[in-house]
Every structure is written in C-alpha cells, then in structure tokens.
Coordinates of C-alpha atoms and ligand atoms in Angstrom, one line a residue:
M23 CA 2.2 -0.7 -36.6
A24 CA 0.0 -2.9 -34.5
E25 CA -3.5 -2.3 -33.1
Q26 CA -3.6 0.0 -30.0
S27 CA -5.2 -2.7 -27.7
Q28 CA -2.4 -5.3 -28.3
I29 CA 0.7 -5.7 -26.2
L30 CA 3.4 -4.0 -28.2
K31 CA 6.6 -5.9 -27.8
R32 CA 8.8 -4.0 -30.2
V33 CA 9.5 -0.5 -28.7
G34 CA 11.4 2.2 -30.6
V35 CA 13.2 4.9 -28.6
I36 CA 14.2 8.3 -29.9
G37 CA 17.5 9.0 -28.2
G38 CA 20.4 6.7 -27.1
G39 CA 21.7 8.2 -23.9
Q40 CA 21.6 6.7 -20.4
L41 CA 17.8 6.9 -20.0
A42 CA 17.4 4.8 -23.2
M43 CA 20.2 2.5 -21.9
M44 CA 18.4 1.8 -18.6
M45 CA 15.2 1.4 -20.5
A46 CA 16.8 -1.2 -22.8
D47 CA 18.1 -3.0 -19.8
A48 CA 14.6 -3.1 -18.2
A49 CA 13.2 -4.4 -21.6
K50 CA 14.9 -7.7 -21.2
S51 CA 12.8 -9.0 -18.3
L52 CA 9.6 -8.0 -20.1
G53 CA 10.5 -9.7 -23.3
I54 CA 10.5 -6.4 -25.2
S55 CA 12.9 -5.6 -28.0
I56 CA 14.3 -2.1 -28.4
A57 CA 15.1 -0.2 -31.5
L58 CA 16.9 3.2 -31.3
Q59 CA 17.2 6.4 -33.2
T60 CA 20.4 8.1 -32.1
P61 CA 23.2 10.0 -33.9
H62 CA 26.3 8.2 -32.5
N63 CA 27.0 4.5 -32.4
T64 CA 29.0 5.1 -29.2
D65 CA 25.9 6.2 -27.3
P66 CA 25.2 4.3 -24.1
A67 CA 22.1 2.5 -25.2
V68 CA 23.4 1.2 -28.6
T69 CA 25.0 -2.0 -27.4
L70 CA 21.8 -3.1 -25.6
A71 CA 19.4 -2.3 -28.5
Q72 CA 18.4 -4.9 -31.1
Q73 CA 18.4 -2.3 -33.9
T74 CA 19.8 1.2 -34.3
V75 CA 18.9 3.9 -36.8
L76 CA 21.9 6.2 -36.8
A77 CA 20.4 9.6 -37.3
E78 CA 19.9 12.9 -35.7
I79 CA 17.0 13.0 -33.2
E80 CA 15.1 15.6 -35.3
D81 CA 15.3 13.5 -38.5
A82 CA 11.7 12.5 -39.1
Q83 CA 12.7 10.4 -42.1
A84 CA 14.8 8.3 -39.8
T85 CA 11.9 8.1 -37.4
A86 CA 9.8 6.7 -40.2
E87 CA 12.4 4.0 -40.7
L88 CA 12.5 3.4 -36.9
G89 CA 8.7 2.8 -37.3
N90 CA 9.5 -0.2 -39.5
Y91 CA 11.3 -2.0 -36.7
C92 CA 8.8 -1.4 -33.9
D93 CA 5.1 -1.3 -32.8
V94 CA 5.3 1.9 -30.8
I95 CA 7.8 4.8 -30.5
T96 CA 8.7 6.6 -27.3
F97 CA 11.2 9.2 -26.3
E98 CA 14.2 9.5 -24.0
N99 CA 14.6 13.3 -24.6
E100 CA 12.7 16.3 -25.8
F101 CA 14.8 17.4 -28.7
V102 CA 12.4 16.1 -31.4
D103 CA 10.9 18.2 -34.2
L104 CA 7.3 17.6 -33.3
E105 CA 5.8 19.2 -36.4
S106 CA 7.6 16.7 -38.7
L107 CA 6.3 13.7 -36.6
F108 CA 2.6 14.5 -37.0
P109 CA 2.5 13.3 -40.6
L110 CA 3.9 10.0 -39.4
S111 CA 1.3 9.7 -36.7
Q112 CA -1.4 10.3 -39.4
K113 CA 0.1 7.4 -41.4
G114 CA -0.4 5.1 -38.4
V115 CA 2.9 5.3 -36.5
C116 CA 2.0 5.0 -32.8
F117 CA 3.8 7.4 -30.5
R118 CA 3.5 7.1 -26.7
P119 CA 3.2 9.7 -25.1
G120 CA 1.1 10.9 -27.9
L121 CA 2.1 13.9 -30.0
E122 CA -0.9 16.0 -28.8
A123 CA 0.3 15.7 -25.2
L124 CA 3.9 16.5 -26.2
S125 CA 2.7 19.5 -28.1
V126 CA 1.6 21.1 -24.8
L127 CA 4.7 20.0 -22.9
L128 CA 7.7 20.6 -25.0
D129 CA 7.5 24.4 -24.9
K130 CA 8.0 25.6 -21.3
Y131 CA 5.6 28.5 -21.7
D132 CA 2.9 26.3 -23.3
Q133 CA 3.5 23.7 -20.6
L134 CA 2.9 26.2 -17.8
C135 CA -0.3 27.6 -19.5
F136 CA -1.6 24.0 -19.6
V137 CA -0.7 23.4 -16.0
K138 CA -2.3 26.6 -14.9
N139 CA -5.5 25.8 -16.9
L140 CA -5.7 22.5 -14.9
G141 CA -5.9 24.7 -11.8
L142 CA -2.4 23.6 -10.5
P143 CA -0.1 26.0 -8.7
T144 CA 2.8 27.4 -10.8
P145 CA 5.1 30.4 -10.1
E146 CA 3.9 33.6 -11.9
F147 CA 5.1 33.5 -15.5
R148 CA 5.0 35.4 -18.8
A149 CA 6.2 35.0 -22.3
L150 CA 8.7 37.5 -23.6
T151 CA 9.3 38.1 -27.3
K152 CA 11.7 40.5 -29.0
G153 CA 9.9 43.8 -29.6
E154 CA 7.6 43.5 -26.6
E155 CA 10.2 44.0 -23.9
D156 CA 9.5 47.7 -23.3
S157 CA 5.9 46.9 -22.4
V158 CA 6.5 43.6 -20.7
L159 CA 9.6 44.3 -18.6
P160 CA 8.2 47.3 -16.6
S161 CA 5.1 45.4 -15.5
I162 CA 7.2 42.3 -14.5
K163 CA 9.5 44.6 -12.5
K164 CA 6.5 46.2 -10.8
D165 CA 4.6 42.9 -10.2
W166 CA 7.4 40.6 -9.1
G167 CA 10.6 42.6 -8.7
F168 CA 14.0 41.1 -9.3
P169 CA 15.6 38.6 -9.3
I170 CA 13.6 36.9 -12.0
V171 CA 14.2 33.7 -13.8
L172 CA 14.6 33.6 -17.5
K173 CA 14.2 30.3 -19.5
T174 CA 14.5 29.4 -23.1
R175 CA 11.2 27.9 -24.2
R176 CA 12.6 24.8 -25.8
H177 CA 15.7 22.6 -25.5
G178 CA 16.7 23.5 -22.0
Y179 CA 18.1 20.7 -19.8
D180 CA 20.3 20.5 -16.6
G181 CA 19.9 24.2 -16.1
Q182 CA 21.2 25.0 -19.6
G183 CA 18.9 27.7 -20.8
T184 CA 17.8 28.8 -17.3
F185 CA 19.2 32.1 -15.9
I186 CA 18.6 33.9 -12.7
C187 CA 18.8 37.7 -13.4
E188 CA 19.4 40.1 -10.6
N189 CA 18.3 43.2 -12.6
E190 CA 17.0 44.4 -15.9
E191 CA 20.4 45.1 -17.4
S192 CA 21.6 41.6 -16.8
L193 CA 18.4 40.2 -18.3
R194 CA 18.8 42.3 -21.4
W195 CA 22.5 41.3 -21.7
I196 CA 21.9 37.6 -21.3
W197 CA 19.0 37.6 -23.7
G198 CA 21.1 39.5 -26.3
K199 CA 23.9 37.0 -25.9
M200 CA 21.4 34.3 -26.7
G201 CA 20.2 36.1 -29.8
Y202 CA 16.8 37.1 -28.5
P203 CA 14.9 33.8 -28.7
P204 CA 11.3 33.8 -27.3
L205 CA 11.5 33.3 -23.6
L206 CA 9.6 32.2 -20.6
V207 CA 10.1 34.6 -17.6
Q208 CA 9.2 33.5 -14.2
E209 CA 9.0 35.0 -10.7
F210 CA 11.9 33.8 -8.5
V211 CA 10.5 31.4 -6.0
T212 CA 12.3 31.5 -2.6
F213 CA 11.8 27.8 -2.1
E214 CA 12.8 25.9 1.0
R215 CA 13.2 22.6 -0.8
E216 CA 13.0 21.2 -4.3
L217 CA 10.9 18.0 -4.7
A218 CA 10.0 15.7 -7.6
V219 CA 7.6 12.9 -8.2
M220 CA 7.4 10.3 -11.0
A221 CA 3.9 9.2 -12.2
A222 CA 2.9 6.9 -15.0
R223 CA -0.4 6.4 -16.9
S224 CA -1.3 3.2 -18.8
V225 CA -3.3 2.7 -22.0
T226 CA -6.4 1.8 -19.8
G227 CA -6.0 5.1 -17.8
E228 CA -4.6 3.4 -14.7
I229 CA -2.2 5.8 -12.9
V230 CA 0.6 5.0 -10.4
V231 CA 2.5 7.6 -8.5
Y232 CA 6.0 6.9 -6.9
P233 CA 6.9 8.3 -3.5
A234 CA 7.9 12.0 -3.8
V235 CA 11.6 12.7 -3.5
E236 CA 13.7 15.7 -2.4
T237 CA 16.3 16.8 -5.0
Y238 CA 19.4 18.9 -4.4
Q239 CA 20.6 21.2 -7.2
S240 CA 23.8 23.0 -7.4
D241 CA 24.3 25.5 -10.2
Q242 CA 20.9 24.3 -11.4
V243 CA 22.2 20.7 -11.9
C244 CA 20.8 17.9 -9.8
H245 CA 23.5 16.5 -7.6
W246 CA 21.5 14.1 -5.3
V247 CA 18.0 12.8 -4.5
I248 CA 16.6 11.5 -1.3
A249 CA 13.7 9.1 -1.3
P250 CA 11.2 9.4 0.1
A251 CA 11.1 13.1 0.8
L252 CA 10.5 14.0 4.4
L253 CA 6.9 15.4 4.1
T254 CA 3.8 15.8 6.2
P255 CA 0.8 13.5 5.2
S256 CA -1.0 16.5 3.9
L257 CA 1.9 17.5 1.5
T258 CA 2.2 13.9 0.4
E259 CA -1.5 13.9 -0.5
Q260 CA -1.2 17.3 -2.3
I261 CA 1.7 16.0 -4.4
Q262 CA -0.2 12.8 -5.3
A263 CA -3.2 14.9 -6.2
I264 CA -1.1 17.1 -8.5
A265 CA 0.3 14.1 -10.2
Y266 CA -3.2 12.6 -10.8
T267 CA -4.7 15.8 -12.1
L268 CA -1.8 16.3 -14.4
L269 CA -1.9 12.8 -15.9
E270 CA -5.6 12.8 -16.2
G271 CA -5.4 16.2 -17.9
L272 CA -2.8 14.9 -20.3
Q273 CA -4.9 11.8 -21.2
T274 CA -1.8 10.1 -22.6
V275 CA 0.5 7.1 -21.9
G276 CA 3.9 6.9 -20.3
I277 CA 5.9 8.1 -17.3
F278 CA 6.4 11.7 -16.4
G279 CA 8.9 13.5 -14.1
I280 CA 7.2 16.3 -12.2
E281 CA 9.5 18.9 -10.5
L282 CA 8.1 21.0 -7.6
F283 CA 9.1 23.8 -5.3
L284 CA 8.1 23.7 -1.6
T285 CA 8.2 27.1 0.2
A286 CA 8.9 27.7 3.9
S287 CA 5.1 28.4 4.4
G288 CA 4.3 24.9 3.0
E289 CA 3.1 26.1 -0.5
I290 CA 3.8 23.8 -3.5
F291 CA 4.5 25.1 -7.0
L292 CA 4.9 23.0 -10.1
N293 CA 8.2 23.9 -11.8
E294 CA 8.4 21.6 -14.7
I295 CA 7.2 18.4 -16.3
A296 CA 9.5 16.0 -18.2
P297 CA 7.5 13.7 -20.5
R298 CA 9.8 10.8 -20.0
T299 CA 11.9 8.9 -17.4
H300 CA 13.8 11.4 -15.3
N301 CA 17.0 11.7 -13.2
S302 CA 14.9 12.1 -10.0
G303 CA 13.5 8.6 -10.6
H304 CA 16.8 6.8 -10.8
F305 CA 16.5 5.6 -7.2
T306 CA 13.6 3.4 -8.4
L307 CA 16.0 1.0 -10.1
D308 CA 17.4 -0.3 -6.8
A309 CA 14.8 0.9 -4.2
C310 CA 11.4 0.2 -5.7
Q311 CA 9.4 -2.8 -6.7
T312 CA 9.2 -1.5 -10.3
S313 CA 11.8 0.8 -11.8
Q314 CA 10.7 3.9 -13.7
F315 CA 12.2 2.3 -16.8
E316 CA 10.2 -0.9 -16.5
Q317 CA 7.1 1.2 -15.6
H318 CA 7.4 3.3 -18.7
L319 CA 7.9 0.3 -20.9
R320 CA 4.8 -1.3 -19.3
A321 CA 2.8 1.8 -20.0
V322 CA 3.9 2.3 -23.7
S323 CA 3.7 -1.4 -24.6
G324 CA 0.1 -1.8 -23.2
L325 CA 0.9 -3.9 -20.2
A326 CA -0.7 -3.4 -16.8
L327 CA 1.3 -1.1 -14.5
S328 CA 3.2 -2.5 -11.5
S329 CA 3.7 -1.4 -7.9
P330 CA 5.7 1.8 -7.5
Q331 CA 6.3 1.1 -3.8
M332 CA 9.8 1.1 -2.2
H333 CA 11.1 -2.2 -0.9
C334 CA 13.4 -0.4 1.7
Q335 CA 12.9 2.4 4.1
G336 CA 14.7 5.0 2.0
A337 CA 17.4 5.6 -0.5
V338 CA 19.8 8.3 -1.6
M339 CA 20.9 8.6 -5.3
V340 CA 24.0 10.7 -6.1
N341 CA 24.9 11.7 -9.7
L342 CA 28.5 11.0 -10.8
L343 CA 29.3 14.1 -12.9
G344 CA 32.4 14.6 -15.1
Y345 CA 35.3 16.4 -13.5
E346 CA 37.0 19.7 -14.6
L347 CA 40.1 18.3 -16.2
T348 CA 41.9 19.2 -19.4
Q349 CA 42.0 17.0 -22.5
T350 CA 45.5 15.8 -21.9
Q351 CA 44.5 14.3 -18.7
T352 CA 41.9 11.9 -20.2
N353 CA 43.7 8.7 -19.4
T354 CA 44.4 9.8 -15.8
L355 CA 40.7 10.6 -15.6
Q356 CA 39.6 7.1 -16.8
T357 CA 41.8 5.5 -14.2
L358 CA 40.5 7.8 -11.5
Y359 CA 36.9 7.1 -12.5
T360 CA 37.5 3.3 -12.2
Q361 CA 39.2 3.6 -8.8
K362 CA 36.5 5.8 -7.5
Q363 CA 33.7 3.5 -8.7
Q364 CA 35.4 0.7 -6.8
Q365 CA 35.5 2.9 -3.7
L366 CA 31.8 3.6 -4.0
T367 CA 30.8 0.0 -4.4
E368 CA 32.4 -0.6 -0.9
I369 CA 29.8 1.6 0.7
P370 CA 27.2 -0.8 2.3
N371 CA 24.1 -1.2 0.2
A372 CA 25.5 0.8 -2.7
F373 CA 24.6 0.2 -6.3
V374 CA 26.8 1.9 -8.8
H375 CA 25.5 2.5 -12.3
W376 CA 28.0 3.6 -15.0
Y377 CA 26.7 4.8 -18.4
G378 CA 29.9 4.0 -20.4
K379 CA 29.9 7.3 -22.2
A380 CA 32.6 7.7 -24.8
E381 CA 33.5 11.2 -23.6
S382 CA 33.6 13.0 -20.3
R383 CA 32.9 16.7 -19.9
P384 CA 32.8 18.8 -16.8
G385 CA 29.3 18.4 -15.3
R386 CA 28.3 15.6 -17.7
K387 CA 26.3 12.8 -16.1
L388 CA 28.6 9.8 -16.3
G389 CA 26.8 7.5 -13.9
H390 CA 25.0 7.4 -10.5
V391 CA 25.1 5.5 -7.3
T392 CA 22.1 4.6 -5.1
I393 CA 22.5 3.7 -1.5
L394 CA 19.6 1.9 0.3
L395 CA 18.8 3.0 3.8
N396 CA 17.0 0.9 6.4
T397 CA 16.8 3.3 9.4
Q398 CA 13.2 3.4 10.6
S399 CA 13.1 7.0 11.9
P400 CA 12.5 9.4 8.9
E401 CA 14.4 12.2 10.6
Q402 CA 17.4 10.1 11.4
R403 CA 17.2 8.6 7.9
Q404 CA 17.3 12.1 6.4
S405 CA 20.5 13.0 8.2
E406 CA 22.0 9.7 7.3
A407 CA 21.1 10.3 3.6
I408 CA 22.7 13.7 3.6
A409 CA 25.9 12.4 5.3
I410 CA 26.1 9.6 2.7
A411 CA 25.6 11.9 -0.2
R412 CA 28.4 14.1 1.2
K413 CA 30.6 11.1 1.6
V414 CA 30.0 10.0 -2.0
E415 CA 30.8 13.5 -3.3
S416 CA 33.9 13.7 -1.2
I417 CA 35.1 10.3 -2.7
W418 CA 34.1 11.3 -6.2
Y419 CA 35.3 14.9 -6.4
T420 CA 38.6 14.8 -4.5
D421 CA 41.8 14.9 -6.6
C422 CA 40.0 16.5 -9.5
Ligands
ADP9 P1 16.0 22.5 -16.6 O1 14.8 22.1 -17.4 O2 17.2 22.9 -17.4 O3 16.3 21.5 -15.5 P2 14.6 24.1 -14.6 O4 13.5 24.9 -15.0 O5 14.2 22.8 -13.9 O6 15.6 23.9 -15.8 O7 15.5 24.9 -13.7 C1 16.7 24.4 -13.1 C2 16.9 24.9 -11.7 O8 16.8 26.3 -11.6 C3 15.8 24.4 -10.8 O9 16.0 23.1 -10.3 C4 15.8 25.5 -9.6 O10 16.9 25.2 -8.8 C5 16.2 26.7 -10.4 N1 14.9 27.4 -10.8 C6 14.2 27.2 -11.9 N2 13.1 28.0 -11.9 C7 13.1 28.7 -10.8 C8 12.3 29.8 -10.2 N3 11.2 30.2 -10.8 N4 12.6 30.3 -9.0 C9 13.8 29.9 -8.4 N5 14.6 28.9 -8.9 C10 14.3 28.4 -10.0

C-alpha cells in the first residue's frame, strides 16, 4: 500500500455490479486501474477490470489478496463484514471511505444516531430488540401512532428490509416472519416529495455537492429521478448545508448518496446515507461535467475533485427494471429488451446504459436511460421530465 499523500492509481473495488462497472469505465480516462472482489465472473464489472478476485463480498481473506493488487480499496455496496476488515486496516491496507466512517453508517440505527448528533433533522426513530417490545411498542404507539416504518438495521437495499406497518399486529407478524432481528423503527413521514443529493469529499477535505434531485419511488424502489429538483433557493441552500455538515462530520473520503424527505410544510428530513455511488446520481454520467463515478475515483485516489455542475438545463433518469416473466420466456425477454433499448435510443437526447447482467429478475435493475432537457423554464422542464419518464416506462413495460 502506498503513502496516503500520493496519487493512488490502482483502485480495488469490493463488489462487481453496475456501480463498479460504471466506476471501472470512468477509471479509463483517469489512467486508474481497477481490481475487483466479487463472487461471480459474470458480474457486470468483471470484463472492465484489470484483475478480479472471485470471492464473496464478506471474505476478508480475499480482501487481503485484493490489497496486493491495489493502493486503495473502496466499496460498491454495504454488504461487507466490517469487523474482519479492521485487522487489514491495521496492517496498512488503505480503505476509502475509512472503516471508522463506515462503522457509523452501515447500521441504519447507528447511522441515524450519528446524523442526529450532528444536529441534522431525521424522522423520529428507535431501536427495537427482541424482548423489549412490550415496553417499546406502547410508547411508540402513543408518541407516533401508526403507520410506522420498520427497517432491518443492516443489508437493506431497494426497499428490501423496509416495511410500512399499519398496526401493531402486522408489525409483530412481519418481525416474526423475519426471525426477530434487531430493528430500526421510524415514524412514518407524510412527505410531499423524496429528494436526494450526492456529495464528495477529497483527501484534502475539499467538498463538492451535486445539484439535488427529485426521486420517484414505487413499492420502495426508485423508478425515476429528475435533475435538478424544483426547489426554492432556501431549500437548495438547506440541502447543501446538510451535505456539508454530514461530510465534515464524517471526516472521510469518497462520494455519498444522501436521501431526503420534503414535507408539504417545507421541512426536510434525512432518510438515509449511502457511503458510495448511488442510483440517484446516475444522471451525472450524461448531464454533469464530472460523473459521480469519476468524482468518487478522484476522491479515493487522492486527485483534486472536479466540477459537479450540470452542462444542460435538466435531465431525467429512468431505471430499466426486470419484467415479471417466467423462466421459460427468457429468450423472448432478451429479444424484447434489445428491441426496447433500440426504441429508447430513438428518444431525442437519450443515453441508454445497459448493465449486461447475466440474469434478469422482476424488479432487478438491468439498465437505465438518461434524457437531457434544454427547456429554460424550470416548471415547464419539470412537466416535460415527468412526461418523458412516463413515455420511457410505457415503452419499457408494455407487452410484459
Ligand atoms: P432502502 O435502503 O432499502 O432503499 P429506505 O430506507 O430508503 O430503504 O426506504 C425505501 C423507501 O421507503 C423510501 O424511499 C420511502 O419511499 C419509504 N420510506 C422509508 N422510510 C420512510 C419513513 N420513515 N416514512 C415514510 N416512508 C418511508
């Protein structure tokens, strides 16, 4: 491992999915080489990496081997076994973001405690552990009322592990089905809109914040993102300030995805922080001067950060999710996917990104498309963005 002040040109990535793939693509123009740790050689990033250690994400011995091929190790997902990485860090393996920062972020309850201690607004939350329910549940019921939101403390993604419970019986039933893991319970926020913002911090402490975006979830999965979000200058400032406070509080290096709720009365609550590149930042690939993937690589390799500004008036990014089709229809599905990608490329100013995953599953993120918008008026652009997102979805999800 190299000295911390050097430019680190060999980057290891734990994970080999689409985020690692887009990072490996961005690495080329920076002259950075990528080594991966991922369990399947069919994973999207494998063909772009210079080296791959085929191993489970939590395999720390494999991470030690990965360390032999690179100067710094970063992450494309949160499924690591943090405890087993600390000894590697003590032996000089350089992780960015650092393991101390990850140790307050990977557990959703610890993360919200950290955020609250920084003075940032979060929905009300509590931890719930088996055996404590008869004392905790009555006070939650009294203080917040139902519905309440129940989340597994680790390993949740794309709404997996997040449940909205209408009453105590359903909460107890869902928790029981899960086998009573420790939980984060949260008051239900009646938000008007969901927002997100990407922000990066460099080795020297420089921070850049991307324009905040509006995200549209359905069944707790992100379907589309509009950039920039239509916000008052005061809300824009508040979001920037949240991002700065958070990254200064973390004192670590890399890019972070910050998810927010905006209520009808104009209050902002921080929902969640992802310590990595994020789906809400995919628009940056085609719409910004520096993509989130390049920015993250710049940060972790010790380069100066680069402009996060958009080079167009706006953009809409739509996720291309797997369809609900049976196994026997796989070939039909591939043909359909190819035809539909072609149709999407015909939309003016559209950029289709396909992740080349070996398998499709209903709801799995298979690709995304970003459409650049040049309408001056923010309100008009917003309606245009929504109309285009609907058009993309009608192309993508018909006949399935
Ligand atoms: P994940 O990490 O799996 O993406 P999130 O915590 O971001 O899970 O939750 C997924 C979605 O569930 C959010 O985008 C939001 O739509 C909804 N959600 C989460 N927490 C709350 C809450 N406290 N109140 C209302 N809706 C919520």
